[in-house]
Amino acid sequence: MIREYVDESKPDLNSIAPSYSKGKHEKKKKPALDDLVQYVTLHIRNPIVLSGIVMPFVLMYLTAFYAWIFVYGIDVHYEAGLISVAVIAFAQILSLLCCYWSVHVLAFLNCRKVKIPAEGVLAKVVPTPNNGSSQLVHIHCSKLANGEQQLYFVFQKTKYVWDEEKCTFHGIAFPVHEILSHYSRSRGHETEAAVKIAEQTYGLNEMKMVVPEFYELFIERATAPFFVFQIFSVALWCLDEYWYYSLFTLVMMVIFECTLVGQQLHNMAEIRKMGNKPYSISVLRQNKWRQIISDQLVPGDIVSITRSQNDNLVPCDIVLLRGSCIVDESMLTGESVPQMKESLETLDNLDVELDMEGDSKLFVLFGGTKVVQHTAPTKDAIRAPDGGCIGYVLRNGFNTSQGKLLRTILFGVNRVTENNLETFAFILFLMVFAIAAASYVWIKGTEDPERSRYKLFLECTLILTSIIPPDLPIELTLAVNTSLMQLSKLFVFCTEPFRIPFAGKVQICCFDKTGTLTSDNLMVEGIVGMSDDINAIVPMDRAVDHTIQVLATCHSLVMLDDGLVGDPLEKATLTAVDWSLTKQDSVIPKRGKLKPLRIFHRYYFSSALKRMSVLAGYLVPFSNDIFYIGTVKGAPEVIQNMLKEVPKDYEKTFLEYSRRGARVLALGIKEFGQMDAQRVRELKRDDVECNLIFAGFVIISCPIKPDSKSVIKELIHASHKVVMITGDNPLTACHVAKELRFTRKKLLILTPGEMDNEKNIKWHWLSVNTDAAYSLKHDLKDMLASYDLCITGEGLNYLKDNENPYMQKILQHVTVCARFAPKQKEYVITSLKHLGYYTLMCGDGTNDVGALKHAHVGVSLLSTAPAKLRRRRDVTNGTGSITVDTGSSSSGNTTRNTGGNRSVATIGSNSTERRNLMPRERAILRHRENLNSTQARLQTELNEIYEDTTVVKLGDASIAAPFTSKTSSIMCVNHIIKQGRCTLVTTLQMFKVLALNALISAYCQSVLYIDGVKFSDMQATLQGLFIAACFLCITRSKPLKTLSKTAPLPNIFNFYSISTILCQFAVHFGALYYLTQEATARAPVREGKVKLYIDMEAEEKQTFEPNIINSTVYIICLALQVSTFAVNHKGHPFMESLRENRPLLTSILVSSALVLFLSLGLSSVLTEAFEIVSFPDDFRNTLVLVLLADTIAAFALDRICSFLFGETRQTSKIVNY
């Protein structure tokens, strides 16, 4: 990112660091404890016997056993008693799991509240929104060196201490708000006791990130609600003699979860590498310099900082007391430009408070940054034996800037649970029908007094669990993994695959400007303001001497061994004037008559001052005297007040070029002439920055990336709201927004106006060219009809503090956010989420990390990557792959995963075990092997892609962003949204198909089951294989090349989905009922009572006698499933149509032909294989016509529901135009 002289544009490093303040600052966040913790409640565990998961259930067990034994009798009600005990056990296990899933449930059931903390007491810590999940942590007690007792707890690596006076916890007050003279006079910790107290108060400088053991993460996943439900289903199947099928399903699920845990461990190991490695450092303790390990540092230590070697980084946050440094802060901020850091000894006034958010950033070395070069202190004061710069430790451990960033990555956002909640609600919706079916079976089944109640209860429970196919998670994951593969071929990598469907729901796309929409390649257009013609830009080679001298000297560039380092803007201007810089801070013209200049003193750029100045000089010819000049550059409105004489069209000129989107800097020069050394030393900044001679405006443009305009156009056409969130000045940001067609309306900027009588600044809306102004009370709807809005960071703060309801109303209508600090970017994203919008954030630096992490979809562009990468074609399979070669290959995960899957296949392929399986189970086994091999192949390819790519550095934001693009083009945003829409539509249609299949099977397993209708193993097997083939084909769908104007529905719960499912089921139910009745009328009269499957002996279960009823029902069920897939497949405008998805089309056509052949009896071989009886001629015609009418009616009703309720999301009113 480029330095802005108009205002603050640099990343706010202190916004990355935690704000621990004293007294009054802590009260500001009420009712929240601080930025991280919302509130804390204290609890103490109840004895195990009295806990909510033991005592109530003991009473229930005793009651149940008493009633079973003494009231009803064991022999008479043996099965009912067993079922009652099983239900109580199930409720107890569910309560136990709820305690594991929710801290609040755990505290409610197993703890009681207390008011005063003590050792052994638990603290329930509830974080502020978007800062992780609640935890129950232990209160610790430690005795300080001064004899005091300290009660504290640690939450998310942050220590909170009990304050007895205020009866509350507070964060540690680090010494970051002292007067500057306090640091300057400090001699470090002068006694061993002081060191001990500091260690106990602040802790050591450790950043330990423990990667959990494999089994810990596996247990966490294995206790997830969905997985627990599947285990429960498997246990029921085991009770119903489905041993092999059940065990195979269980192993399959465990292998799948192990694969995900392996990926999670790999990501955690990468994050762990980001922590500082301890190294030896010089520290002043007890007035002696000594070597200690950097992880032993505590606030208050005086340390020596030298140039970073062997990847040693600045160990903690340090304020420089003596000496100067050039620091690479890209590890924290993504800022590729090394920053100059000055020491407090350069200041004259030390009676001001340290402000790490403001000007004091110039004096602070932030933990995790790299010292590129250091200059030892020159004055006679404290000197380190290694010749390093002297610094004072401010914060250590996870409280530093780097620590806060790592905590954001580790704990920042709860895992997205919306999809899980939606799935759960969808299952509950289907469960209503399953309960009705199970109730029907129970009522009808109990009419026979001889029937086993235990087996009947088991059958009813199996009906409930059969609603959810056990391979549902695998089939849904296949769809997501296919999307991962498609994205990886476009050089987009995803660390959180569950976010892919969210990309299909995105409504607002937010972009950073510099480095994202525009390139970093600055162009110096020339100089204006030196003539009466404001449109005349003077090229640099024709600029006047004063202008050249200002641009050649007024900069903070440094020449290192690696070359010139510094702000790209200053490098561009130095190159434009064709001067070169030496290591001795001299600037020499490459050609021309001007004399070389030497820089004697720099007064660095400050966001508050909005300018920088330099004292330079050159040798007077034929003497050793130096002629001194002062050069200044900065924001035009600031420099204006320093000029001796202001040109006539000064304001008009710089505003004109700002509106055109150019960066405008005003230049000034002052001639001091010859001065003695004493006068030079005493010269103050104010002496340089007054009575300046105007030297023109330098005009610098930042070109827009070539494909930014087309991407924005496509996004707006696809009904997205696009927003720019940048640290740049509002006029430039508005110009870029107009250039990229973010809006076709004019823009209004929220601007501070005059003070009112109560000395409050009145804010109003002002157009870019100042020809229109509106008060905040003006009708918003009327204003938005003609204008779009731009707010600044300062304006956001004003609205937040004074006009919060108004801000909530306008936020979704804002198109440009300018002068925004990182925390403000994050605030906009979280506010839009709270307003109910799905958000996407695209940025290129870690100063966007909060916004990237909190957006539903965060996309990080690699700032060093080319705009486009060439695709390499794989010789073996013709797929595109990435041309990144790191020379290392760690394929351990791939081998292990494939091996694990192979072991599952071995279970199925073992000939002895296969023979023991029923035909249906063998077919299901083959279906699962098919799913398994597809999953294994995708997983292997993904692992190879992730392992072949270079580990992305922290400064690239990719570890914190769910999506990372290996190109610097924003085209990846469109790819992600296209793939997200495709995956979302695929997932929704899979749910619809599953719902219809579940409803049909619920009817078949209840009403028809009680009537004695059942399928043969071969019939059930082939039907299952057909469903599996269709699901696999659906998951392989690919998105279209362009984004459609309409967006898909965001979730399954909408009028269209529910109505079409119910209408289609009604049609299918009608067809099924009518044809069953017709078949029953033609069937021979049944003799004796119906014998259910549970009533049969083992030998009877192996035999199957086809008849007209079960043959009819089988053909109907097969036809209904064909109809379900054909009717509910949604192709255009989001993905390939049915004609383009050849595998799915083939599956449906083959199945349709099969239904036709079986119905009409065209092939005796097929009817024998499927065990179908021959139908009477009149019934064949009826069967075919009804099935055809069923498909047509289902399709027609689906279209009617689509017309009435719409199957696409309504276009939002907030879109740009």
PDB file of N, CA and C in Angstrom, residues 34 49 71 128-129 142 154 168 334 385 483 508 616 712 740 766 803 806 810 826 889 1009 1022 1052 1060 1090:
ATOM      1  N   ASP A  34     -14.222  -5.780  27.688  1.00  0.00           N
ATOM      2  CA  ASP A  34     -13.274  -5.080  26.812  1.00  0.00           C
ATOM      3  C   ASP A  34     -13.566  -5.503  25.379  1.00  0.00           C
ATOM      4  N   VAL A  49     -22.605 -36.560  41.839  1.00  0.00           N
ATOM      5  CA  VAL A  49     -23.906 -37.170  42.159  1.00  0.00           C
ATOM      6  C   VAL A  49     -25.044 -36.169  42.000  1.00  0.00           C
ATOM      7  N   VAL A  71     -44.727 -52.867  39.700  1.00  0.00           N
ATOM      8  CA  VAL A  71     -46.077 -52.452  39.305  1.00  0.00           C
ATOM      9  C   VAL A  71     -46.605 -53.308  38.152  1.00  0.00           C
ATOM     10  N   THR A 128     -17.029 -11.168  22.860  1.00  0.00           N
ATOM     11  CA  THR A 128     -17.829 -10.241  22.050  1.00  0.00           C
ATOM     12  C   THR A 128     -18.089 -10.888  20.689  1.00  0.00           C
ATOM     13  N   PRO A 129     -19.085 -10.402  19.951  1.00  0.00           N
ATOM     14  CA  PRO A 129     -19.412 -11.029  18.656  1.00  0.00           C
ATOM     15  C   PRO A 129     -18.189 -11.103  17.737  1.00  0.00           C
ATOM     16  N   SER A 142      -1.937 -16.952  42.126  1.00  0.00           N
ATOM     17  CA  SER A 142      -0.477 -16.914  42.249  1.00  0.00           C
ATOM     18  C   SER A 142      -0.088 -15.873  43.293  1.00  0.00           C
ATOM     19  N   VAL A 154      -6.957 -17.254  32.046  1.00  0.00           N
ATOM     20  CA  VAL A 154      -6.408 -17.025  30.702  1.00  0.00           C
ATOM     21  C   VAL A 154      -7.454 -17.458  29.683  1.00  0.00           C
ATOM     22  N   THR A 168     -14.418  -6.968  39.597  1.00  0.00           N
ATOM     23  CA  THR A 168     -14.505  -7.354  38.190  1.00  0.00           C
ATOM     24  C   THR A 168     -13.129  -7.778  37.689  1.00  0.00           C
ATOM     25  N   GLY A 334       1.268  -6.529   5.486  1.00  0.00           N
ATOM     26  CA  GLY A 334       1.198  -6.703   4.046  1.00  0.00           C
ATOM     27  C   GLY A 334       1.855  -5.547   3.314  1.00  0.00           C
ATOM     28  N   PRO A 385      26.678  -3.424  24.166  1.00  0.00           N
ATOM     29  CA  PRO A 385      27.956  -3.992  23.728  1.00  0.00           C
ATOM     30  C   PRO A 385      27.943  -4.479  22.274  1.00  0.00           C
ATOM     31  N   SER A 483     -15.784 -28.711  -6.403  1.00  0.00           N
ATOM     32  CA  SER A 483     -15.602 -27.256  -6.548  1.00  0.00           C
ATOM     33  C   SER A 483     -14.172 -26.856  -6.204  1.00  0.00           C
ATOM     34  N   ILE A 508     -23.141  -8.589  -1.225  1.00  0.00           N
ATOM     35  CA  ILE A 508     -22.304  -7.380  -1.239  1.00  0.00           C
ATOM     36  C   ILE A 508     -20.847  -7.786  -1.387  1.00  0.00           C
ATOM     37  N   ALA A 616      18.560  19.824   3.881  1.00  0.00           N
ATOM     38  CA  ALA A 616      19.611  19.338   2.972  1.00  0.00           C
ATOM     39  C   ALA A 616      20.564  20.487   2.663  1.00  0.00           C
ATOM     40  N   ILE A 712     -15.929  -5.896 -12.310  1.00  0.00           N
ATOM     41  CA  ILE A 712     -16.942  -5.109 -11.592  1.00  0.00           C
ATOM     42  C   ILE A 712     -18.244  -5.061 -12.395  1.00  0.00           C
ATOM     43  N   LEU A 740     -14.381   2.756 -12.611  1.00  0.00           N
ATOM     44  CA  LEU A 740     -14.702   1.329 -12.668  1.00  0.00           C
ATOM     45  C   LEU A 740     -16.213   1.083 -12.727  1.00  0.00           C
ATOM     46  N   LEU A 766     -21.873  16.230   0.935  1.00  0.00           N
ATOM     47  CA  LEU A 766     -21.384  17.205  -0.047  1.00  0.00           C
ATOM     48  C   LEU A 766     -20.949  16.455  -1.296  1.00  0.00           C
ATOM     49  N   GLU A 803     -24.917   9.187  15.689  1.00  0.00           N
ATOM     50  CA  GLU A 803     -26.087   8.950  14.838  1.00  0.00           C
ATOM     51  C   GLU A 803     -26.183   7.462  14.481  1.00  0.00           C
ATOM     52  N   TYR A 806     -29.101   6.149  12.301  1.00  0.00           N
ATOM     53  CA  TYR A 806     -28.956   6.659  10.931  1.00  0.00           C
ATOM     54  C   TYR A 806     -27.886   5.871  10.179  1.00  0.00           C
ATOM     55  N   ILE A 810     -28.053   3.725   6.548  1.00  0.00           N
ATOM     56  CA  ILE A 810     -27.353   4.092   5.308  1.00  0.00           C
ATOM     57  C   ILE A 810     -26.232   3.119   4.934  1.00  0.00           C
ATOM     58  N   GLU A 826     -13.171  -3.931   9.249  1.00  0.00           N
ATOM     59  CA  GLU A 826     -13.769  -5.080   9.938  1.00  0.00           C
ATOM     60  C   GLU A 826     -15.159  -4.720  10.450  1.00  0.00           C
ATOM     61  N   SER A 889       8.424 -32.278  -1.720  1.00  0.00           N
ATOM     62  CA  SER A 889       7.187 -33.052  -1.850  1.00  0.00           C
ATOM     63  C   SER A 889       6.928 -33.794  -0.566  1.00  0.00           C
ATOM     64  N   TYR A1009     -45.432 -51.702   3.656  1.00  0.00           N
ATOM     65  CA  TYR A1009     -44.737 -52.717   4.457  1.00  0.00           C
ATOM     66  C   TYR A1009     -45.745 -53.529   5.274  1.00  0.00           C
ATOM     67  N   LEU A1022     -30.116 -52.821  -7.226  1.00  0.00           N
ATOM     68  CA  LEU A1022     -30.030 -52.058  -8.475  1.00  0.00           C
ATOM     69  C   LEU A1022     -30.632 -50.670  -8.320  1.00  0.00           C
ATOM     70  N   ILE A1052     -32.720 -23.917   1.690  1.00  0.00           N
ATOM     71  CA  ILE A1052     -33.772 -24.871   1.324  1.00  0.00           C
ATOM     72  C   ILE A1052     -35.128 -24.443   1.847  1.00  0.00           C
ATOM     73  N   THR A1060     -42.776 -27.085  -3.859  1.00  0.00           N
ATOM     74  CA  THR A1060     -42.523 -28.042  -4.953  1.00  0.00           C
ATOM     75  C   THR A1060     -42.301 -29.446  -4.406  1.00  0.00           C
ATOM     76  N   VAL A1090     -51.066 -61.277   7.160  1.00  0.00           N
ATOM     77  CA  VAL A1090     -49.836 -60.801   6.505  1.00  0.00           C
ATOM     78  C   VAL A1090     -48.647 -61.119   7.389  1.00  0.00           C
TER      79      VAL A1090
END
